Short mmCIF file of C-alpha atoms in Angstrom, two decimals:
data_model
loop_
_atom_site.label_atom_id
_atom_site.label_comp_id
_atom_site.label_asym_id
_atom_site.label_seq_id
_atom_site.Cartn_x
_atom_site.Cartn_y
_atom_site.Cartn_z
CA MET A 29 -37.27 1.76 2.72
CA LYS A 30 -38.17 5.12 4.80
CA LEU A 31 -40.67 7.37 3.53
CA GLN A 32 -39.73 10.17 4.64
CA HIS A 33 -36.36 9.00 2.39
CA ASN A 34 -37.54 8.47 -0.01
CA LEU A 35 -39.78 12.44 -0.28
CA GLY A 36 -38.47 13.65 -3.91
CA GLY A 37 -41.17 13.24 -6.38
CA LEU A 38 -44.07 11.82 -4.70
CA GLU A 39 -46.77 12.06 -7.00
CA GLY A 40 -50.37 12.99 -5.57
CA LEU A 41 -49.96 15.76 -3.39
CA ASP A 42 -51.67 18.71 -2.78
CA PRO A 43 -50.87 22.60 -3.75
CA ILE A 44 -47.73 23.91 -1.66
CA ASN A 45 -48.70 25.93 1.20
CA THR A 46 -47.14 29.14 1.09
CA GLU A 47 -46.71 30.05 4.77
CA THR A 48 -43.96 32.65 4.88
CA GLN A 49 -43.43 32.76 8.64
CA VAL A 50 -40.62 31.12 9.96
CA PHE A 51 -42.88 29.81 13.52
CA VAL A 52 -46.40 29.21 12.89
CA GLU A 53 -47.45 29.13 16.34
CA PRO A 54 -45.20 31.02 18.80
CA TRP A 55 -44.26 27.84 20.98
CA GLU A 56 -41.53 26.28 18.20
CA GLN A 57 -39.21 29.53 18.99
CA ARG A 58 -38.79 27.55 21.98
CA ILE A 59 -37.48 24.44 20.82
CA PHE A 60 -35.87 25.70 17.96
CA GLY A 61 -33.81 28.09 20.52
CA ILE A 62 -33.28 24.76 22.82
CA HIS A 63 -32.19 22.73 20.16
CA THR A 64 -29.29 25.73 18.77
CA ALA A 65 -27.58 25.94 22.20
CA MET A 66 -27.18 22.03 22.27
CA MET A 67 -25.47 22.71 19.14
CA ALA A 68 -23.20 24.76 20.69
CA LEU A 69 -22.84 22.92 24.62
CA SER A 70 -22.19 20.06 22.08
CA ASN A 71 -19.00 18.10 23.69
CA HIS A 72 -18.03 17.35 20.71
CA LEU A 73 -16.87 20.91 20.08
CA GLY A 74 -13.84 20.93 22.00
CA ASP A 75 -12.00 19.13 18.57
CA SER A 76 -13.81 22.01 16.48
CA LEU A 77 -11.98 23.68 14.12
CA PRO A 78 -13.00 26.56 16.37
CA ASP A 79 -10.85 27.57 19.52
CA TYR A 80 -14.10 26.05 22.22
CA ALA A 81 -13.41 25.37 25.63
CA ILE A 82 -16.23 23.39 26.15
CA GLU A 83 -15.22 21.38 28.74
CA GLU A 84 -14.48 24.68 30.83
CA VAL A 85 -18.41 26.33 30.02
CA PRO A 86 -20.28 25.49 33.19
CA THR A 87 -23.47 23.70 31.55
CA GLU A 88 -24.35 20.64 33.28
CA PHE A 89 -24.74 20.11 28.95
CA LYS A 90 -22.45 17.02 28.68
CA SER A 91 -24.10 15.38 25.85
CA PHE A 92 -23.15 15.24 21.21
CA TRP A 93 -25.62 16.43 20.09
CA THR A 94 -25.77 17.69 16.81
CA TRP A 95 -27.84 17.69 13.14
CA GLY A 96 -27.66 14.19 12.91
CA HIS A 97 -28.84 13.23 16.36
CA LEU A 98 -32.03 15.65 15.73
CA ARG A 99 -32.96 14.21 11.90
CA MET A 100 -32.13 10.80 13.37
CA GLY A 101 -35.72 11.01 16.01
CA ALA A 102 -37.68 12.58 13.27
CA GLU A 103 -36.31 9.83 10.55
CA GLY A 104 -36.73 7.23 12.64
CA MET A 105 -39.86 8.12 13.10
CA HIS A 106 -43.19 5.37 12.01
CA PRO A 107 -43.58 7.13 8.36
CA PHE A 108 -47.82 8.08 9.31
CA ASP A 109 -46.71 9.65 12.79
CA TYR A 110 -43.44 12.04 10.66
CA PHE A 111 -46.18 13.47 8.67
CA ARG A 112 -49.15 13.90 11.07
CA LEU A 113 -47.00 16.08 12.83
CA ARG A 114 -44.97 19.30 11.91
CA TYR A 115 -41.48 20.25 11.12
CA TYR A 116 -41.11 22.17 15.40
CA GLU A 117 -43.26 18.52 17.04
CA LYS A 118 -41.08 16.09 15.62
CA TRP A 119 -38.17 18.14 16.98
CA LEU A 120 -40.09 18.78 20.40
CA GLY A 121 -40.44 15.16 20.72
CA GLY A 122 -36.31 13.77 19.45
CA ILE A 123 -35.43 16.92 22.01
CA SER A 124 -37.68 15.80 25.14
CA GLY A 125 -37.04 12.27 24.69
CA PHE A 126 -33.05 12.79 23.93
CA PHE A 127 -32.56 15.21 27.33
CA ILE A 128 -35.04 11.50 29.18
CA SER A 129 -33.02 8.94 27.48
CA GLU A 130 -29.06 10.86 28.52
CA GLY A 131 -30.99 10.96 32.31
CA TYR A 132 -30.94 15.22 32.57
CA ILE A 133 -35.11 14.98 33.16
CA THR A 134 -37.56 12.03 33.54
CA GLN A 135 -39.94 11.30 32.01
CA GLU A 136 -42.14 11.62 34.65
CA GLU A 137 -40.92 14.94 35.25
CA LEU A 138 -41.91 16.31 31.97
CA ASP A 139 -44.89 14.87 32.41
CA ALA A 140 -45.88 16.11 35.77
CA ARG A 141 -44.60 19.74 34.86
CA THR A 142 -46.78 19.77 31.23
CA ALA A 143 -50.08 18.60 33.14
CA GLU A 144 -49.44 21.17 35.60
CA LEU A 145 -49.24 24.13 33.06
CA LEU A 146 -51.95 22.87 31.19
CA GLU A 147 -54.15 23.05 34.28
CA ASN A 148 -52.71 26.46 35.95
CA SER A 149 -54.02 28.77 33.47
CA ALA A 150 -51.65 31.81 35.97
CA LYS A 151 -48.13 29.25 36.27
CA ALA A 152 -48.97 29.06 31.78
CA ALA A 153 -49.14 32.62 31.71
CA ALA A 154 -45.51 33.17 34.51
CA PRO A 155 -42.37 33.83 33.64
CA LEU A 156 -39.66 31.11 33.73
CA PRO A 157 -37.64 30.36 36.42
CA SER A 158 -34.72 33.40 35.78
CA GLY A 159 -31.05 32.21 36.24
CA GLY A 160 -27.89 30.43 35.16
CA ALA A 161 -24.35 31.28 34.51
CA ALA A 162 -23.75 34.19 31.45
CA GLU A 163 -20.47 31.68 30.29
CA ILE A 164 -23.12 29.02 29.08
CA ASP A 165 -24.96 31.90 26.56
CA ALA A 166 -21.51 33.16 25.65
CA GLN A 167 -20.49 29.84 23.96
CA VAL A 168 -24.06 30.10 22.38
CA LEU A 169 -23.25 33.05 21.06
CA LYS A 170 -19.50 32.06 20.60
CA TYR A 171 -21.00 29.01 18.60
CA LEU A 172 -23.26 30.98 15.98
CA GLN A 173 -20.67 33.58 15.09
CA GLU A 174 -18.51 31.22 14.56
CA GLY A 175 -20.20 27.66 13.52
CA ASP A 176 -18.29 24.18 13.50
CA SER A 177 -16.47 23.63 9.81
CA PRO A 178 -16.96 19.89 8.96
CA LEU A 179 -13.91 20.53 6.38
CA ARG A 180 -11.29 18.56 6.99
CA GLU A 181 -8.12 17.40 4.81
CA LEU A 182 -8.35 15.03 2.21
CA PRO A 183 -7.87 11.20 3.87
CA ALA A 184 -7.31 9.62 -0.01
CA PRO A 185 -7.36 11.78 -3.41
CA PRO A 186 -11.09 12.25 -4.78
CA LYS A 187 -12.11 8.44 -6.38
CA PHE A 188 -13.98 10.03 -8.70
CA SER A 189 -13.37 13.94 -10.80
CA VAL A 190 -15.83 16.42 -12.99
CA GLY A 191 -16.94 14.56 -15.81
CA ASP A 192 -17.10 10.70 -14.60
CA ARG A 193 -20.19 9.30 -14.99
CA VAL A 194 -21.40 7.72 -11.16
CA ARG A 195 -24.08 5.33 -9.90
CA VAL A 196 -25.77 6.25 -6.70
CA LYS A 197 -25.32 2.95 -4.33
CA ASN A 198 -28.43 0.93 -3.77
CA ILE A 199 -27.81 0.77 0.10
CA SER A 200 -30.15 1.13 3.46
CA PRO A 201 -30.09 4.45 5.07
CA GLY A 202 -30.26 3.24 8.89
CA ASP A 203 -31.39 4.80 11.55
CA HIS A 204 -30.08 7.65 9.65
CA SER A 205 -28.70 9.30 6.35
CA ARG A 206 -27.53 12.04 4.06
CA LEU A 207 -28.94 10.24 0.89
CA PRO A 208 -32.11 10.89 -0.62
CA GLY A 209 -33.37 7.86 -1.36
CA HIS A 210 -35.21 8.70 -4.90
CA LEU A 211 -31.44 9.27 -5.98
CA LYS A 212 -30.55 5.32 -4.82
CA GLY A 213 -29.31 3.10 -8.01
CA HIS A 214 -29.56 5.93 -10.45
CA LEU A 215 -26.44 7.73 -12.56
CA ALA A 216 -25.40 11.07 -12.52
CA GLU A 217 -22.81 13.98 -13.70
CA VAL A 218 -20.18 14.17 -11.55
CA VAL A 219 -19.83 18.75 -11.82
CA LEU A 220 -17.74 19.56 -9.33
CA VAL A 221 -15.56 18.09 -7.00
CA TYR A 222 -15.68 19.82 -3.36
CA GLU A 223 -12.20 21.09 -2.31
CA GLY A 224 -11.12 19.38 0.97
CA ALA A 225 -13.03 16.42 3.15
CA PHE A 226 -16.49 17.09 4.49
CA THR A 227 -16.85 15.06 7.76
CA TYR A 228 -20.85 14.85 9.08
CA PHE A 229 -19.47 14.93 13.09
CA PHE A 230 -22.18 12.02 13.52
CA PRO A 231 -21.34 8.13 12.45
CA THR A 232 -24.40 7.25 10.87
CA GLU A 233 -24.45 3.27 9.71
CA ASP A 234 -24.84 3.82 5.97
CA GLY A 235 -21.15 4.73 6.15
CA ILE A 236 -20.78 8.89 6.66
CA GLY A 237 -19.37 10.84 10.01
CA VAL A 238 -15.30 10.78 8.70
CA PRO A 239 -13.91 13.43 6.54
CA MET A 240 -14.58 12.09 2.75
CA PRO A 241 -14.70 13.80 -0.43
CA VAL A 242 -18.54 15.87 -1.43
CA TYR A 243 -19.60 15.75 -5.10
CA SER A 244 -21.99 18.40 -6.73
CA LEU A 245 -23.98 15.23 -8.78
CA ALA A 246 -26.02 16.82 -11.48
CA PHE A 247 -29.04 14.28 -12.42
CA LYS A 248 -31.19 14.54 -15.58
CA ASN A 249 -35.33 14.05 -13.99
CA GLU A 250 -36.21 12.06 -16.83
CA GLU A 251 -33.31 9.38 -15.04
CA ILE A 252 -34.63 8.76 -11.68
CA TRP A 253 -38.78 9.18 -12.45
CA PRO A 254 -40.99 7.70 -16.05
CA GLU A 255 -40.41 10.93 -18.74
CA SER A 256 -43.81 12.07 -18.94
CA LEU A 257 -44.14 12.84 -15.28
CA THR A 258 -41.16 14.86 -15.73
CA GLU A 259 -40.74 18.62 -17.36
CA PRO A 260 -38.29 19.23 -19.86
CA ASN A 261 -35.73 22.28 -19.25
CA SER A 262 -34.52 20.89 -16.12
CA LEU A 263 -31.77 19.80 -13.90
CA TYR A 264 -31.78 18.34 -9.84
CA PHE A 265 -27.95 18.79 -8.66
CA ASN A 266 -27.61 16.84 -5.36
CA ASP A 267 -24.41 17.06 -2.95
CA ILE A 268 -23.77 13.12 -2.13
CA PHE A 269 -20.75 12.59 0.50
CA GLU A 270 -18.21 10.16 -1.41
CA VAL A 271 -19.42 6.53 0.64
CA TYR A 272 -22.86 6.98 -1.28
CA LEU A 273 -21.72 6.38 -4.65
CA GLU A 274 -19.92 3.80 -6.76
CA ALA A 275 -18.23 3.60 -10.61
CA VAL A 276 -20.39 3.08 -13.39
CA MET B 30 -51.90 28.32 10.19
CA PRO B 31 -50.85 25.23 8.09
CA SER B 32 -51.81 21.88 8.53
CA ASN B 33 -50.63 18.55 7.48
CA TYR B 34 -52.50 16.21 5.15
CA PRO B 35 -56.37 16.47 6.61
CA GLY B 36 -57.31 12.95 7.19
CA PHE B 37 -54.68 13.08 9.85
CA LYS B 38 -57.24 13.84 13.43
CA TYR B 39 -55.46 15.92 16.04
CA GLU B 40 -56.40 16.68 20.14
CA ALA B 41 -58.19 19.89 20.48
CA ASN B 42 -55.74 21.62 22.18
CA ARG B 43 -53.11 20.14 19.95
CA GLU B 44 -51.13 23.54 20.07
CA ALA B 45 -51.81 23.81 24.28
CA VAL B 46 -50.54 20.84 24.75
CA SER B 47 -46.81 21.36 22.68
CA ALA B 48 -47.08 25.11 24.40
CA ALA B 49 -46.76 23.44 27.79
CA LYS B 50 -44.53 20.60 26.93
CA VAL B 51 -41.99 23.36 25.82
CA LYS B 52 -42.35 25.28 28.46
CA ALA B 53 -42.24 22.31 30.98
CA LEU B 54 -38.76 21.30 29.57
CA GLU B 55 -37.19 24.92 29.02
CA SER B 56 -37.71 25.61 32.61
CA LEU B 57 -36.47 22.32 33.95
CA LEU B 58 -33.56 22.77 31.45
CA ILE B 59 -33.05 26.22 33.44
CA GLU B 60 -33.31 24.24 36.44
CA LYS B 61 -30.59 21.64 36.67
CA GLY B 62 -27.94 24.51 34.72
CA ILE B 63 -28.03 23.01 31.19
CA ILE B 64 -29.69 26.56 29.50
CA THR B 65 -29.58 30.27 31.67
CA SER B 66 -33.21 31.68 31.38
CA ASN B 67 -31.34 34.18 28.71
CA THR B 68 -30.61 31.41 26.43
CA VAL B 69 -33.45 30.88 24.14
CA ASP B 70 -34.36 34.42 24.11
CA ASN B 71 -30.54 35.49 22.96
CA ILE B 72 -30.68 32.80 20.34
CA LEU B 73 -33.87 34.38 19.15
CA GLY B 74 -32.93 37.77 19.06
CA TYR B 75 -29.63 37.16 17.52
CA PHE B 76 -31.91 35.59 14.34
CA GLU B 77 -33.94 39.38 14.50
CA THR B 78 -31.70 41.66 14.72
CA GLU B 79 -27.49 39.71 13.11
CA MET B 80 -28.06 36.62 10.45
CA GLY B 81 -30.72 36.95 8.02
CA PRO B 82 -32.18 37.66 4.78
CA PHE B 83 -31.61 41.20 5.62
CA ASN B 84 -27.76 40.10 4.94
CA GLY B 85 -28.60 38.35 2.25
CA ALA B 86 -30.54 41.63 0.79
CA LYS B 87 -27.28 43.75 1.18
CA LEU B 88 -25.07 41.34 -0.74
CA VAL B 89 -27.60 40.94 -3.78
CA ALA B 90 -27.68 44.97 -3.96
CA ARG B 91 -24.33 45.42 -4.04
CA ALA B 92 -23.62 42.12 -6.37
CA TRP B 93 -26.31 44.34 -8.79
CA VAL B 94 -24.30 46.96 -8.78
CA ASP B 95 -20.92 46.25 -8.64
CA PRO B 96 -19.50 43.44 -10.96
CA ASP B 97 -16.41 42.75 -10.12
CA PHE B 98 -18.08 42.10 -6.64
CA LYS B 99 -20.90 39.59 -7.63
CA ALA B 100 -18.87 37.68 -9.84
CA ARG B 101 -16.10 37.21 -6.72
CA LEU B 102 -19.53 36.39 -4.50
CA LEU B 103 -19.86 33.35 -6.74
CA ALA B 104 -17.10 32.19 -7.35
CA ASP B 105 -16.27 32.42 -3.18
CA CYS B 106 -19.82 33.10 -0.84
CA ASN B 107 -17.91 33.42 1.95
CA ALA B 108 -15.01 35.23 1.20
CA ALA B 109 -17.60 37.96 -0.90
CA CYS B 110 -19.19 38.36 2.52
CA GLU B 111 -16.32 39.60 4.60
CA GLU B 112 -16.21 42.33 2.56
CA LEU B 113 -19.07 43.65 4.15
CA ASP B 114 -19.18 46.05 7.37
CA PHE B 115 -21.70 43.00 8.96
CA PRO B 116 -21.95 41.50 12.42
CA GLN B 117 -18.93 39.14 13.32
CA GLY B 118 -20.14 35.32 12.11
CA MET B 119 -20.85 35.10 8.37
CA SER B 120 -19.10 32.17 8.29
CA GLY B 121 -20.34 30.95 11.50
CA ALA B 122 -23.47 28.40 12.55
CA GLU B 123 -25.05 27.07 8.94
CA GLY B 124 -22.49 29.72 7.29
CA GLU B 125 -19.88 28.07 7.36
CA HIS B 126 -19.65 27.05 3.64
CA MET B 127 -22.23 29.42 1.13
CA ARG B 128 -22.88 29.20 -2.44
CA ILE B 129 -25.37 30.80 -3.82
CA VAL B 130 -25.98 30.41 -7.93
CA GLU B 131 -27.35 33.37 -10.17
CA ASN B 132 -30.46 33.21 -12.33
CA THR B 133 -30.02 35.25 -15.90
CA PRO B 134 -32.38 34.73 -18.68
CA GLU B 135 -31.36 31.49 -19.43
CA VAL B 136 -30.80 29.75 -16.30
CA HIS B 137 -33.73 29.84 -13.07
CA ASN B 138 -32.13 28.31 -9.41
CA ILE B 139 -34.50 27.08 -7.13
CA ILE B 140 -33.00 25.63 -3.53
CA VAL B 141 -34.28 22.87 -1.52
CA CYS B 142 -33.89 20.46 1.07
CA THR B 143 -35.51 17.16 0.78
CA LEU B 144 -34.14 14.94 3.46
CA CYS B 145 -34.30 18.25 6.22
CA SER B 146 -34.57 22.10 5.71
CA CYS B 147 -31.01 22.98 5.33
CA TYR B 148 -30.41 26.88 4.81
CA PRO B 149 -27.34 29.32 4.60
CA TRP B 150 -28.21 31.10 8.26
CA PRO B 151 -25.96 33.98 8.15
CA THR B 152 -26.99 35.61 4.40
CA LEU B 153 -30.98 33.91 5.22
CA GLY B 154 -31.58 33.63 8.45
CA LEU B 155 -34.39 31.10 9.47
CA PRO B 156 -36.13 28.70 6.51
CA PRO B 157 -39.99 29.14 6.15
CA TYR B 158 -42.86 26.99 7.12
CA TRP B 159 -42.58 26.23 3.12
CA PHE B 160 -39.59 25.29 2.72
CA LYS B 161 -39.77 22.77 5.71
CA ASP B 162 -42.76 21.15 4.05
CA PRO B 163 -42.99 17.63 2.96
CA THR B 164 -45.10 19.10 -0.35
CA PHE B 165 -42.86 21.53 -0.87
CA ARG B 166 -39.69 19.24 -1.01
CA ALA B 167 -41.53 16.32 -2.52
CA ARG B 168 -43.08 18.25 -4.99
CA VAL B 169 -40.00 20.82 -5.78
CA VAL B 170 -37.33 18.39 -7.43
CA ARG B 171 -39.41 17.02 -10.59
CA GLU B 172 -42.33 19.32 -11.16
CA PRO B 173 -40.08 22.90 -9.55
CA ARG B 174 -42.41 25.34 -13.36
CA LYS B 175 -45.58 23.56 -11.25
CA VAL B 176 -44.01 24.89 -8.13
CA LEU B 177 -43.41 27.82 -9.77
CA SER B 178 -46.93 28.69 -10.39
CA GLU B 179 -48.13 27.97 -7.76
CA PHE B 180 -45.75 30.46 -6.12
CA GLY B 181 -47.02 33.19 -9.14
CA VAL B 182 -43.82 33.26 -11.21
CA GLU B 183 -43.92 31.08 -14.46
CA ILE B 184 -41.07 30.01 -16.14
CA ASP B 185 -40.96 29.42 -20.26
CA ASP B 186 -40.33 26.42 -21.37
CA SER B 187 -36.27 28.22 -22.99
CA VAL B 188 -35.37 29.24 -19.64
CA GLU B 189 -32.95 26.19 -17.83
CA VAL B 190 -34.47 25.39 -14.27
CA ARG B 191 -31.84 24.23 -11.76
CA VAL B 192 -32.80 22.80 -8.51
CA TRP B 193 -30.28 22.49 -5.93
CA ASP B 194 -30.64 19.63 -3.54
CA SER B 195 -28.56 20.51 0.25
CA SER B 196 -27.53 16.89 0.86
CA ALA B 197 -24.43 17.23 2.93
CA GLN B 198 -22.87 20.45 3.68
CA ILE B 199 -23.13 23.15 1.40
CA ARG B 200 -25.56 26.11 1.49
CA TRP B 201 -26.95 26.81 -1.17
CA TRP B 202 -29.05 30.06 -1.91
CA VAL B 203 -29.98 32.15 -5.61
CA LEU B 204 -29.40 35.55 -6.15
CA PRO B 205 -32.31 37.30 -8.40
CA MET B 206 -32.45 38.87 -11.59
CA ARG B 207 -32.54 42.82 -11.16
CA PRO B 208 -35.96 44.24 -12.20
CA GLU B 209 -36.54 46.29 -15.10
CA GLY B 210 -36.93 50.09 -13.31
CA THR B 211 -34.57 50.08 -11.21
CA ASP B 212 -31.21 52.44 -12.83
CA GLY B 213 -31.61 55.00 -10.85
CA MET B 214 -32.10 53.18 -7.43
CA GLY B 215 -28.65 52.72 -4.28
CA GLU B 216 -28.18 49.76 -2.74
CA ALA B 217 -30.73 50.48 0.21
CA GLU B 218 -33.21 50.94 -1.52
CA LEU B 219 -32.72 47.39 -3.73
CA ALA B 220 -31.56 46.30 -0.54
CA ALA B 221 -35.23 46.40 0.43
CA LEU B 222 -37.04 45.21 -2.75
CA LEU B 223 -35.50 41.66 -1.89
CA THR B 224 -37.85 38.93 0.51
CA PRO B 225 -36.07 35.58 1.11
CA GLU B 226 -38.57 33.58 -1.44
CA ALA B 227 -36.92 35.73 -4.31
CA MET B 228 -33.03 34.46 -2.80
CA MET B 229 -34.24 30.55 -2.51
CA GLY B 230 -35.70 30.95 -5.81
CA VAL B 231 -39.73 30.82 -5.89
CA ALA B 232 -40.17 34.60 -5.89
CA THR B 233 -39.05 37.05 -9.43
CA VAL B 234 -37.79 40.96 -7.25
CA LYS B 235 -40.74 43.33 -7.89
CA VAL B 236 -40.27 47.33 -8.36
#
């Protein structure tokens, strides 16, 4: 069990920080943009529903990169580091590590370039290198406009129907999961069976990544948490992949 | 600036190091032909002008003045988006499968993503800091009324509070209630009243 998978219902936390800015430091915008470009240039887009000629895009990026890859970096962290670091700090570490592990850059060149920028304010303020093929940016725009729908044909009829009571399996999340840990072992009612099947692109150890039904489940808070800690008249809905559920 | 738990210790140059590292990374990626010198700026510009909460605001305003449109928006958000004159991309990245839930005098909805920060990009743009902060994600599912009161919204116990957690592939958002005193307003005037927070369920719409 990793604490970052089990956030729901933690006690003893601070008041909400209601900061409404998206980026609280200017540098955070840059890592968001880099991640989005990686999503738009990922090698798996050749198999996507939109017509992406991804093999013909003149980028040197030839890797598979999805939300699953990004999330695995954050979910795999030491739990105290997960909470010590801000959202985009986790992205920066995970994305830098990916470019190094895939051999696009080395740790040494990244460290050396970082040190140079920290020591030399003129270089830190200088513009980025210029250039690059316009077709790369055309693909990025096309991705933003057309996306990457995970909807697929149903491989088999859904196991559950509206009104069924189901139990969330108690399984290990592995490196990356789309099952909130605080739901494990708890009962819920199926309120909607989404049409079709959904892939996740990224195969996880706990079984998502192939097309399967997804359900909207309604949980009663007092079934998950002690009643004294819950509030009256509230319902908690969660979209859950079929592989995470078992019949009651 | 938001900080994490104050017991955590950070280097004094925490932000300067991250700023240098991301600039080092971006410049290396440009030099190596992975992205171009325009890629990141283009993406950021897209969320300034094409995809953002200004789109969601137009949809909500239309729903407020046109009950038939509202019914279509609630039944099939993506299809209803096509009826308005939006730029290309309303079913694009992170908007492929969107759903909207309606606040009424009987039901109040809030969205959350306890595992990360899933969010409908075409209608709402990019999520604010508070939505990504672990404190909100942890607390809102168990004590939504307390969380709402910290945002300045008091919900009577007679109103059912529904919390929608995006753990799979649907991106949720909220159709807030139209405020009193807006009877004579047109769609543009109504759209100007909307905030991202109102379309996430942590604010009411004020005149």
